[in-house]
């Protein structure tokens, strides 16, 4: 039975193990001791949107593991336009061993996974960004150690990145606070799902429109763009709604003195975050970006049942 990674929840109770595996594999790679479990295998990467990190980290990571990665650009396949999602899933599965898909619509993501014989990994859609959350939780683990009882604070848009992150953080026993303008709170169903998970792990989820209250005593301050890919038509209204939610030194100083700053990138310096925070000693954004590769390598190894 093939395994997909569409939601961070698809890893369920294995989330901590996959993070520990990613940290171990990162060490092996740096020591020049990495294995090549995907020798002769092919990863197909379908992109409907632009990317730096997702494209490069999947391609380099899969190559390091002995395989070949195939980049299929937004103009190439035109899923659902040139050809149905089902036919793309069926045909691609005859050629490649794993499919990574960056999509506009979660419905297409799920349909592709339903019909593909190859495992499908979500490289971001409008609902989740599970690979990002894996790398984020890995980064926090590397810096802070045990995550239980740590407080993760999200500032800004209640978007796809937050959805995966809060589901995963709750699973690992982290308290999550989100400071978002009232029109941009995360989806109610995602909030309910996170609260159920948090009840099981003894952690909490708090959502407020007060960014300073959200940031209080946090171990991690995290923000993302105010205008996600696909939201461009709302740009002006978003920029004005989010202005009070900029992560600057004033807001960052409400967190713990040793709090770290994270951003999934790409960042819009001077909008959601200032240069001062981005470039501060407590910013872990480049370690976080590098960890995309290690986290995804571990996820691929795990869903392929190799480790
Ligand atoms: N964080 C992230 O997914 O970056 P890209 O859009 O560059 O892949
Ligand atoms: N929320 C952003 C993340 C980009 C990596 C987007 O969906 O565009």
Short mmCIF file of C-alpha atoms and ligand atoms in Angstrom, two decimals:
data_model
loop_
_atom_site.label_atom_id
_atom_site.label_comp_id
_atom_site.label_asym_id
_atom_site.label_seq_id
_atom_site.Cartn_x
_atom_site.Cartn_y
_atom_site.Cartn_z
CA UNK A 1 0.00 0.00 0.00
CA UNK A 2 1.59 3.31 -1.07
CA UNK A 3 1.81 6.23 1.37
CA UNK A 4 1.20 9.89 0.48
CA UNK A 5 2.19 13.05 2.36
CA UNK A 6 -0.65 15.47 1.61
CA UNK A 7 -1.21 16.73 5.15
CA UNK A 8 1.37 16.80 7.95
CA UNK A 9 -1.22 14.69 9.73
CA UNK A 10 -0.47 11.82 7.31
CA UNK A 11 2.62 11.16 9.45
CA UNK A 12 0.46 10.96 12.60
CA UNK A 13 2.38 9.59 15.57
CA UNK A 14 5.49 9.07 13.41
CA UNK A 15 6.11 12.81 13.17
CA UNK A 16 8.71 12.88 15.96
CA UNK A 17 10.48 9.82 14.50
CA UNK A 18 10.67 11.45 11.05
CA UNK A 19 12.14 14.62 12.57
CA UNK A 20 14.72 12.58 14.48
CA UNK A 21 15.49 10.68 11.26
CA UNK A 22 15.95 13.97 9.41
CA UNK A 23 18.41 15.18 12.06
CA UNK A 24 20.29 11.87 11.85
CA UNK A 25 20.38 11.93 8.03
CA UNK A 26 21.60 15.55 8.07
CA UNK A 27 24.52 14.43 10.26
CA UNK A 28 25.27 11.47 7.96
CA UNK A 29 25.27 13.73 4.89
CA UNK A 30 27.62 16.22 6.55
CA UNK A 31 29.92 13.35 7.59
CA UNK A 32 29.93 12.02 4.01
CA UNK A 33 28.24 8.82 5.14
CA UNK A 34 24.94 9.06 3.28
CA UNK A 35 23.35 6.00 1.65
CA UNK A 36 21.80 5.92 -1.82
CA UNK A 37 18.46 4.17 -1.20
CA UNK A 38 16.86 5.66 -4.34
CA UNK A 39 19.52 4.55 -6.82
CA UNK A 40 17.87 4.19 -10.24
CA UNK A 41 14.62 5.82 -9.05
CA UNK A 42 12.96 8.94 -10.45
CA UNK A 43 11.15 11.75 -8.64
CA UNK A 44 8.66 13.70 -10.79
CA UNK A 45 8.13 17.28 -9.59
CA UNK A 46 5.03 19.08 -10.87
CA UNK A 47 5.00 22.83 -10.27
CA UNK A 48 1.95 25.04 -10.87
CA UNK A 49 3.64 27.94 -9.01
CA UNK A 50 7.19 29.33 -8.75
CA UNK A 51 9.70 28.00 -6.24
CA UNK A 52 13.31 28.26 -5.09
CA UNK A 53 13.53 26.12 -1.94
CA UNK A 54 11.07 23.36 -2.81
CA UNK A 55 12.48 22.77 -6.27
CA UNK A 56 16.16 22.86 -5.31
CA UNK A 57 15.83 20.99 -2.01
CA UNK A 58 13.85 18.13 -3.57
CA UNK A 59 16.15 17.91 -6.58
CA UNK A 60 19.42 18.04 -4.63
CA UNK A 61 18.09 15.80 -1.85
CA UNK A 62 16.85 13.10 -4.22
CA UNK A 63 20.11 13.24 -6.20
CA UNK A 64 22.10 12.80 -2.96
CA UNK A 65 20.04 9.65 -2.32
CA UNK A 66 21.06 8.20 -5.69
CA UNK A 67 17.98 9.12 -7.73
CA UNK A 68 17.11 11.51 -10.55
CA UNK A 69 14.60 14.36 -10.24
CA UNK A 70 12.51 15.64 -13.11
CA UNK A 71 11.28 19.25 -13.05
CA UNK A 72 7.91 19.73 -14.78
CA UNK A 73 7.26 23.45 -15.14
CA UNK A 74 3.91 25.25 -14.82
CA UNK A 75 3.52 25.39 -18.61
CA UNK A 76 4.36 21.75 -19.14
CA UNK A 77 1.54 19.55 -17.88
CA UNK A 78 -1.20 22.10 -17.20
CA UNK A 79 -3.04 19.71 -14.92
CA UNK A 80 -6.80 19.83 -15.33
CA UNK A 81 -6.47 22.01 -18.46
CA UNK A 82 -4.43 20.13 -21.04
CA UNK A 83 -5.25 16.82 -19.43
CA UNK A 84 -7.37 15.53 -16.51
CA UNK A 85 -5.83 15.09 -13.07
CA UNK A 86 -6.63 11.38 -13.25
CA UNK A 87 -4.84 10.83 -16.54
CA UNK A 88 -1.79 12.76 -15.36
CA UNK A 89 -1.69 10.62 -12.20
CA UNK A 90 -2.01 7.35 -14.12
CA UNK A 91 0.53 8.20 -16.84
CA UNK A 92 3.14 9.75 -14.56
CA UNK A 93 2.97 6.71 -12.26
CA UNK A 94 4.15 4.56 -15.21
CA UNK A 95 7.38 6.58 -15.41
CA UNK A 96 8.30 7.86 -11.96
CA UNK A 97 8.59 6.36 -8.47
CA UNK A 98 7.54 9.37 -6.37
CA UNK A 99 5.54 12.48 -7.34
CA UNK A 100 6.01 15.87 -5.69
CA UNK A 101 3.23 18.32 -6.55
CA UNK A 102 2.94 22.08 -5.90
CA UNK A 103 -0.67 22.97 -6.61
CA UNK A 104 -3.15 25.79 -6.49
CA UNK A 105 -5.99 23.55 -5.31
CA UNK A 106 -5.98 20.97 -2.54
CA UNK A 107 -8.79 19.17 -4.42
CA UNK A 108 -6.40 18.51 -7.31
CA UNK A 109 -3.70 17.39 -4.87
CA UNK A 110 -6.06 14.84 -3.34
CA UNK A 111 -7.33 13.67 -6.72
CA UNK A 112 -3.78 13.17 -7.98
CA UNK A 113 -2.95 11.13 -4.87
CA UNK A 114 -6.12 9.07 -5.29
CA UNK A 115 -5.29 7.99 -8.83
CA UNK A 116 -1.48 7.85 -8.73
CA UNK A 117 0.11 4.49 -8.00
CA UNK A 118 3.25 6.40 -6.97
CA UNK A 119 3.33 8.14 -3.56
CA UNK A 120 2.38 11.82 -3.79
CA UNK A 121 4.07 14.50 -1.65
CA UNK A 122 2.46 17.90 -1.22
CA UNK A 123 5.01 20.61 -2.07
CA UNK A 124 2.47 23.29 -1.03
CA UNK A 125 -1.14 23.89 -1.94
CA UNK A 126 -3.76 26.37 -0.76
CA UNK A 127 -4.47 24.36 2.40
CA UNK A 128 -1.14 22.96 3.62
CA UNK A 129 2.63 22.99 3.26
CA UNK A 130 3.62 19.83 5.17
CA UNK A 131 7.27 19.72 4.02
CA UNK A 132 7.73 23.23 5.36
CA UNK A 133 6.28 22.29 8.75
CA UNK A 134 8.58 19.26 8.94
CA UNK A 135 11.63 21.46 8.32
CA UNK A 136 10.37 24.08 10.79
CA UNK A 137 9.80 21.58 13.61
CA UNK A 138 13.17 19.99 12.84
CA UNK A 139 14.85 23.40 13.12
CA UNK A 140 13.16 24.18 16.43
CA UNK A 141 14.19 20.72 17.72
CA UNK A 142 17.81 21.30 16.73
CA UNK A 143 17.93 24.64 18.54
CA UNK A 144 15.62 24.09 21.50
CA UNK A 145 15.80 20.34 22.12
CA UNK A 146 12.61 18.81 23.53
CA UNK A 147 9.59 20.62 22.09
CA UNK A 148 7.08 19.68 24.78
CA UNK A 149 5.69 22.79 26.45
CA UNK A 150 7.54 25.18 24.12
CA UNK A 151 5.50 28.09 22.76
CA UNK A 152 5.34 28.75 19.04
CA UNK A 153 3.87 32.11 18.01
CA UNK A 154 2.60 32.78 14.49
CA UNK A 155 2.08 36.37 13.38
CA UNK A 156 0.13 37.45 10.28
CA UNK A 157 -1.92 35.49 7.78
CA UNK A 158 -3.76 32.33 8.89
CA UNK A 159 -2.56 30.49 5.79
CA UNK A 160 -1.38 27.14 4.41
CA UNK A 161 1.97 27.29 6.24
CA UNK A 162 0.25 27.95 9.58
CA UNK A 163 -2.20 25.08 9.02
CA UNK A 164 0.53 22.45 8.70
CA UNK A 165 2.65 24.03 11.39
CA UNK A 166 -0.07 24.18 14.05
CA UNK A 167 -1.22 20.62 13.34
CA UNK A 168 2.37 19.37 13.65
CA UNK A 169 3.30 21.52 16.64
CA UNK A 170 0.19 20.40 18.55
CA UNK A 171 1.05 16.79 17.80
CA UNK A 172 4.48 17.33 19.40
CA UNK A 173 3.03 18.98 22.51
CA UNK A 174 3.92 22.58 21.66
CA UNK A 175 1.63 25.44 22.68
CA UNK A 176 0.66 27.52 19.65
CA UNK A 177 -0.52 31.12 19.60
CA UNK A 178 -1.51 32.95 16.43
CA UNK A 179 -1.89 36.72 16.19
CA UNK A 180 -3.87 37.37 13.00
CA UNK A 181 -6.24 40.15 11.86
CA UNK A 182 -9.81 38.94 12.47
CA UNK A 183 -10.57 38.49 8.73
CA UNK A 184 -7.50 36.33 8.28
CA UNK A 185 -7.78 33.74 11.03
CA UNK A 186 -7.02 30.17 10.06
CA UNK A 187 -9.83 28.02 8.74
CA UNK A 188 -12.26 26.93 11.51
CA UNK A 189 -11.99 23.26 10.60
CA UNK A 190 -8.19 23.37 10.87
CA UNK A 191 -8.49 25.08 14.24
CA UNK A 192 -10.87 22.38 15.49
CA UNK A 193 -8.59 19.65 14.22
CA UNK A 194 -5.58 21.25 15.91
CA UNK A 195 -7.50 21.65 19.17
CA UNK A 196 -8.40 17.96 19.16
CA UNK A 197 -4.75 17.02 18.67
CA UNK A 198 -3.66 19.53 21.33
CA UNK A 199 -6.16 18.02 23.81
CA UNK A 200 -4.49 14.64 23.24
CA UNK A 201 -0.94 15.94 23.71
CA UNK A 202 -1.73 18.30 26.61
CA UNK A 203 -0.93 21.49 24.69
CA UNK A 204 -2.94 24.58 23.77
CA UNK A 205 -3.96 26.65 20.73
CA UNK A 206 -4.82 30.31 21.17
CA UNK A 207 -5.90 32.64 18.37
CA UNK A 208 -6.13 36.38 18.86
CA UNK A 209 -6.08 39.55 16.81
CA UNK A 210 -3.52 41.02 19.25
CA UNK A 211 0.00 40.28 17.95
CA UNK A 212 1.64 41.47 21.18
CA UNK A 213 -0.47 39.12 23.31
CA UNK A 214 0.33 36.25 20.92
CA UNK A 215 4.07 36.92 21.12
CA UNK A 216 4.28 37.03 24.91
CA UNK A 217 6.89 34.59 26.28
CA UNK A 218 7.12 32.70 22.99
CA UNK A 219 10.12 30.47 22.20
CA UNK A 220 9.63 30.97 18.47
CA UNK A 221 8.23 33.87 16.46
CA UNK A 222 7.20 32.89 12.94
CA UNK A 223 5.76 34.94 10.12
CA UNK A 224 5.08 34.55 6.39
CA UNK A 225 4.19 36.75 3.44
CA UNK A 226 0.96 38.74 3.63
CA UNK A 227 0.17 37.87 -0.01
CA UNK A 228 0.44 34.16 -0.77
CA UNK A 229 0.69 32.79 -4.29
CA UNK A 230 -2.86 32.95 -5.63
CA UNK A 231 -3.88 35.92 -3.41
CA UNK A 232 -2.34 38.60 -5.66
CA UNK A 233 -5.71 40.17 -6.54
CA UNK A 234 -6.18 41.08 -2.84
CA UNK A 235 -2.74 42.62 -2.50
CA UNK A 236 -3.70 46.20 -1.59
CA UNK A 237 -6.33 45.26 0.96
CA UNK A 238 -4.01 42.70 2.52
CA UNK A 239 -1.08 45.08 2.83
CA UNK A 240 -3.25 47.52 4.76
CA UNK A 241 -4.92 44.88 6.99
CA UNK A 242 -1.59 43.32 7.97
CA UNK A 243 0.43 46.48 8.57
CA UNK A 244 0.06 46.33 12.40
CA UNK A 245 1.31 42.73 12.27
CA UNK A 246 4.87 43.41 11.13
CA UNK A 247 7.50 41.43 13.05
CA UNK A 248 9.90 44.16 14.15
CA UNK A 249 12.18 44.41 17.19
CA UNK A 250 9.37 45.84 19.31
CA UNK A 251 7.16 42.82 18.66
CA UNK A 252 10.06 40.33 18.78
CA UNK A 253 11.09 41.68 22.20
CA UNK A 254 7.78 40.46 23.70
CA UNK A 255 8.98 36.89 23.19
CA UNK A 256 11.49 35.16 25.51
CA UNK A 257 15.01 36.67 25.45
CA UNK A 258 16.34 33.54 23.71
CA UNK A 259 13.43 33.23 21.28
CA UNK A 260 14.28 32.46 17.66
CA UNK A 261 12.78 33.94 14.50
CA UNK A 262 11.58 31.74 11.63
CA UNK A 263 10.15 32.51 8.18
CA UNK A 264 9.43 29.93 5.47
CA UNK A 265 10.73 32.41 2.84
CA UNK A 266 10.49 34.09 0.39
CA UNK A 267 10.29 37.12 2.69
CA UNK A 268 9.28 40.65 1.81
CA UNK A 269 11.78 42.62 3.87
CA UNK A 270 10.15 45.76 5.22
CA UNK A 271 6.63 44.31 4.96
CA UNK A 272 5.90 41.33 7.23
CA UNK A 273 9.37 41.51 8.82
CA UNK A 274 12.12 44.09 9.21
CA UNK A 275 15.73 43.61 8.13
CA UNK A 276 16.75 43.95 11.75
CA UNK A 277 14.80 40.82 12.74
CA UNK A 278 15.64 38.86 9.56
CA UNK A 279 19.36 39.48 10.04
CA UNK A 280 19.49 39.27 13.83
CA UNK A 281 21.55 36.64 15.66
CA UNK A 282 18.34 34.99 16.73
CA UNK A 283 17.07 34.53 13.18
CA UNK A 284 17.35 30.88 12.08
CA UNK A 285 15.91 31.36 8.60
CA UNK A 286 18.80 29.93 6.58
CA UNK A 287 19.19 26.87 8.80
CA UNK A 288 15.43 26.45 8.39
CA UNK A 289 15.72 26.70 4.59
CA UNK A 290 18.54 24.13 4.51
CA UNK A 291 16.47 21.80 6.64
CA UNK A 292 13.81 21.58 3.93
CA UNK A 293 16.18 19.22 2.14
CA UNK A 294 17.01 17.04 5.14
CA UNK A 295 13.38 16.86 6.28
CA UNK A 296 12.14 15.89 2.81
CA UNK A 297 14.84 13.24 2.42
CA UNK A 298 13.68 11.68 5.70
CA UNK A 299 10.02 11.93 4.65
CA UNK A 300 10.71 10.22 1.31
CA UNK A 301 12.70 7.44 2.96
CA UNK A 302 9.93 6.94 5.51
CA UNK A 303 6.98 6.88 3.11
CA UNK A 304 8.89 4.53 0.83
CA UNK A 305 9.27 2.26 3.88
CA UNK A 306 13.08 2.26 3.68
CA UNK A 307 13.93 3.46 7.20
N1 LIG B 1 9.32 28.00 1.50
C1 LIG B 1 9.12 27.59 0.23
O1 LIG B 1 8.35 26.69 -0.04
O2 LIG B 1 9.86 28.26 -0.71
P1 LIG B 1 9.69 28.16 -2.29
O3 LIG B 1 8.35 28.74 -2.63
O4 LIG B 1 10.82 28.95 -2.85
O5 LIG B 1 9.76 26.71 -2.69
N1 LIG B 2 2.10 31.14 2.14
C1 LIG B 2 3.05 31.23 1.04
C2 LIG B 2 4.19 30.31 1.26
C3 LIG B 2 5.25 30.34 0.20
C4 LIG B 2 6.32 29.32 0.43
C5 LIG B 2 2.33 30.93 -0.27
O1 LIG B 2 1.47 30.04 -0.29
O2 LIG B 2 2.60 31.60 -1.25
#
